[in-house]
CSV table of C-alpha atoms in Angstrom, one decimal:
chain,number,residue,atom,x,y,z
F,1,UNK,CA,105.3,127.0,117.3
F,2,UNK,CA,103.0,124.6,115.3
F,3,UNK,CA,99.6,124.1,114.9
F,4,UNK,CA,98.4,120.7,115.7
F,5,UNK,CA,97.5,120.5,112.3
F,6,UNK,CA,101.0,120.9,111.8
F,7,UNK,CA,102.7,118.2,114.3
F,8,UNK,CA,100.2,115.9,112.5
F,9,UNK,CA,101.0,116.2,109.6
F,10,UNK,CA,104.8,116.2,110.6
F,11,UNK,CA,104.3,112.8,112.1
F,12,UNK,CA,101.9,111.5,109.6
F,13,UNK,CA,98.9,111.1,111.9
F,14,UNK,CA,95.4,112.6,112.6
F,15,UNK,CA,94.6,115.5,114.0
F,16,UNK,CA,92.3,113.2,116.9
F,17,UNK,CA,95.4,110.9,117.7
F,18,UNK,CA,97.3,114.4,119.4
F,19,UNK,CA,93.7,115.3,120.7
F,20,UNK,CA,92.9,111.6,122.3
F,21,UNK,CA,96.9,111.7,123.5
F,22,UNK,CA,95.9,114.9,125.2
F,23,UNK,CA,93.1,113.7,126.8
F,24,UNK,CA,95.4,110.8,128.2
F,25,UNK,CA,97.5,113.1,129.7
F,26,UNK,CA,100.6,112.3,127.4
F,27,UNK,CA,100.6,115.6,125.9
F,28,UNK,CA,99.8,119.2,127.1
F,29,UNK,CA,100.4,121.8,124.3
F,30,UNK,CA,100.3,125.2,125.0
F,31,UNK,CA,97.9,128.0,123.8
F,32,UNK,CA,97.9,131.0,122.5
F,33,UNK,CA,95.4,134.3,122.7
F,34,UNK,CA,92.3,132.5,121.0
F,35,UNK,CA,93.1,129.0,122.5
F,36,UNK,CA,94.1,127.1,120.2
F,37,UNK,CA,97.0,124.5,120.5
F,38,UNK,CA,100.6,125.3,120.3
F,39,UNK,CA,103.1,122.4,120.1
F,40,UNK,CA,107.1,123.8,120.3
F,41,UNK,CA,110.2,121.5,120.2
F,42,UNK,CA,109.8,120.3,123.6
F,43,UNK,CA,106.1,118.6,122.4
F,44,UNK,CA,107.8,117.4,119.1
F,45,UNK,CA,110.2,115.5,121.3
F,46,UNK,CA,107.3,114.0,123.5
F,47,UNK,CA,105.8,113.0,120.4
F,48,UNK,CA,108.9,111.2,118.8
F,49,UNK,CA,109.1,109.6,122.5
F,50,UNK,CA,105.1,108.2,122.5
F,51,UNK,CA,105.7,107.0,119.2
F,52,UNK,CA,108.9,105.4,120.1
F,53,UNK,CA,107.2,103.6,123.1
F,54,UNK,CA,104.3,102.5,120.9
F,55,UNK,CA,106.6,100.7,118.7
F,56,UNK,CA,108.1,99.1,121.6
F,57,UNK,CA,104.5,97.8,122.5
F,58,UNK,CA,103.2,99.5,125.3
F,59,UNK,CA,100.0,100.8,125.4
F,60,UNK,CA,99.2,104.5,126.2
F,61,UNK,CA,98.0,104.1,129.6
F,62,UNK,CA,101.6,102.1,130.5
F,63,UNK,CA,103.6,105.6,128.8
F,64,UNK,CA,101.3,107.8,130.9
F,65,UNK,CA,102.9,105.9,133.8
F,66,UNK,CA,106.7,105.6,132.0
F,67,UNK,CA,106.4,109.8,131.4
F,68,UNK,CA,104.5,111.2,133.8
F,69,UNK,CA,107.7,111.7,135.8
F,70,UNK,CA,109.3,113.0,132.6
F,71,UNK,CA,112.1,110.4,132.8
F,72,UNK,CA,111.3,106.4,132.2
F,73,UNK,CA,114.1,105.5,133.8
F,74,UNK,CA,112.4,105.9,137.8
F,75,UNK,CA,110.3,103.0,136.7
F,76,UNK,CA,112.6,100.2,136.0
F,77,UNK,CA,109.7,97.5,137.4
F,78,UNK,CA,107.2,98.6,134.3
F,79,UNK,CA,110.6,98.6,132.0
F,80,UNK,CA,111.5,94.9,133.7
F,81,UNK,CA,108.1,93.6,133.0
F,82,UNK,CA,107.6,94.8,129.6
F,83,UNK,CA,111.1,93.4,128.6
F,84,UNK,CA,110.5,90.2,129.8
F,85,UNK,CA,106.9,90.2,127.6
F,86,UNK,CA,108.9,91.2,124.7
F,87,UNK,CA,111.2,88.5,125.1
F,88,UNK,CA,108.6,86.1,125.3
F,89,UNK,CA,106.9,87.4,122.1
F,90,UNK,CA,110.3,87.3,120.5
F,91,UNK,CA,110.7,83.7,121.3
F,92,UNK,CA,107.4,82.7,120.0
F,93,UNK,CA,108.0,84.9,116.7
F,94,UNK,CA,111.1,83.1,116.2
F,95,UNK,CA,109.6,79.8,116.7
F,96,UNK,CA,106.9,80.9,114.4
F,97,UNK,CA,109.4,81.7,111.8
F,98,UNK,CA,111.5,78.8,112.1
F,99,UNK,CA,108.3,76.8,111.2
F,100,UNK,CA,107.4,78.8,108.1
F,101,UNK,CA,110.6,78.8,107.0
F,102,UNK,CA,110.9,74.6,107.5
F,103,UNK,CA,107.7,74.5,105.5
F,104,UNK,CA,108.7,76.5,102.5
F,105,UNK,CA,111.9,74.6,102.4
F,106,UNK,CA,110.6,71.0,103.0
F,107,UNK,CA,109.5,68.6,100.0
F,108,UNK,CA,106.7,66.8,102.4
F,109,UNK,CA,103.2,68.2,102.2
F,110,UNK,CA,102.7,69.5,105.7
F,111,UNK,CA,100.3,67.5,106.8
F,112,UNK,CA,103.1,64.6,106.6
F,113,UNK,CA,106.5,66.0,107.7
F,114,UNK,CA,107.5,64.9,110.9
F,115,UNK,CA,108.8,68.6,112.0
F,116,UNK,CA,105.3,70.1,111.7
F,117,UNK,CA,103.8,67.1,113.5
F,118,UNK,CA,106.4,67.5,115.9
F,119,UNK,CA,105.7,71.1,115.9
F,120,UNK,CA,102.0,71.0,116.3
F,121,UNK,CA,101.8,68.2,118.3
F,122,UNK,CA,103.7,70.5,121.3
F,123,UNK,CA,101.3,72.8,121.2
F,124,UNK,CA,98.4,70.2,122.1
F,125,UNK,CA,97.7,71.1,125.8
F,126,UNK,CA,97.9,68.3,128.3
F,127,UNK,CA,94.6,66.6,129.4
F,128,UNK,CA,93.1,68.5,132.5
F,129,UNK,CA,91.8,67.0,135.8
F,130,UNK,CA,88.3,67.8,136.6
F,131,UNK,CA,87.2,68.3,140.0
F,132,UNK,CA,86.1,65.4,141.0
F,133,UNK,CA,89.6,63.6,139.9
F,134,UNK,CA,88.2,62.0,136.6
F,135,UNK,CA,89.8,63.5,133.0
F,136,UNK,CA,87.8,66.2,131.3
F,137,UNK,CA,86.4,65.0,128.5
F,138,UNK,CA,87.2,68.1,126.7
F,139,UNK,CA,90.6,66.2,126.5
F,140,UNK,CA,89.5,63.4,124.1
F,141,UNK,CA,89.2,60.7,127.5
F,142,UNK,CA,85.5,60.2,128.9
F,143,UNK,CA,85.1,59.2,132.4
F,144,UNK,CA,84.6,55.5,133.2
């Protein structure tokens, strides 16, 4: 049995991450005669399994939900969603360093190659209708 002094410092975190994780219902250590916390191999595991989902990008509220049944698995929707956010954040970190890498490898200033431009000028939103069917001029187009 460890202190949670102990599964901190096993884990490299503070003392009020196990406490706040507690208090979030992702942990429940056990205690002995005086009250105080005792963690066992069962709460090293949950701990090795929050940090695991952390790394993986979801929040603490979203694990309450993936481990409250004790098994991920019976929530394949909240696993479904959070892939396809990954993937999307994988996409645009790829993108991201596709550009960085064109720019340390191109002999234009950045301003002038015609891959940035290209780049950037995707990333300029289309103009948007306003309600009464005129452009915003937000969008660089005043109303006639």
């Amino acid at each position: 049995m460890l202190t949670i002094g102990d599964l901190a410092h096993r884990f490299g975190l503070a003392t009020h991450v196990l406490r706040h994780w507690e208090t979030m219902g992702l942990l429940a250590p056990g205690r002995d005669g005086a009250g105080k916390r005792r963690y066992g191999q069962a709460d090293l595991m949950r701990v090795a399994l929050i940090l695991m989902g952390k790394e993986a990008g979801f929040g603490l509220r979203q694990l309450r939900t993936l481990l409250g049944t004790g098994n991920p698995m019976d929530h394949p929707e909240h696993l479904r969603r959070h892939m396809a956010e990954l993937d999307e954040r994988i996409a645009k970190a790829t993108a991201a360093r596709q550009l960085i890498a064109h720019a340390l490898s191109c002999p234009m200033p950045f301003d002038d190659c015609p891959h940035a431009r290209e780049q950037i000028a995707a990333r300029i939103p289309p103009p948007i209708p306003s309600t009464t069917g005129a452009l915003d001029p937000r969008a660089g187009l005043v109303e006639p």
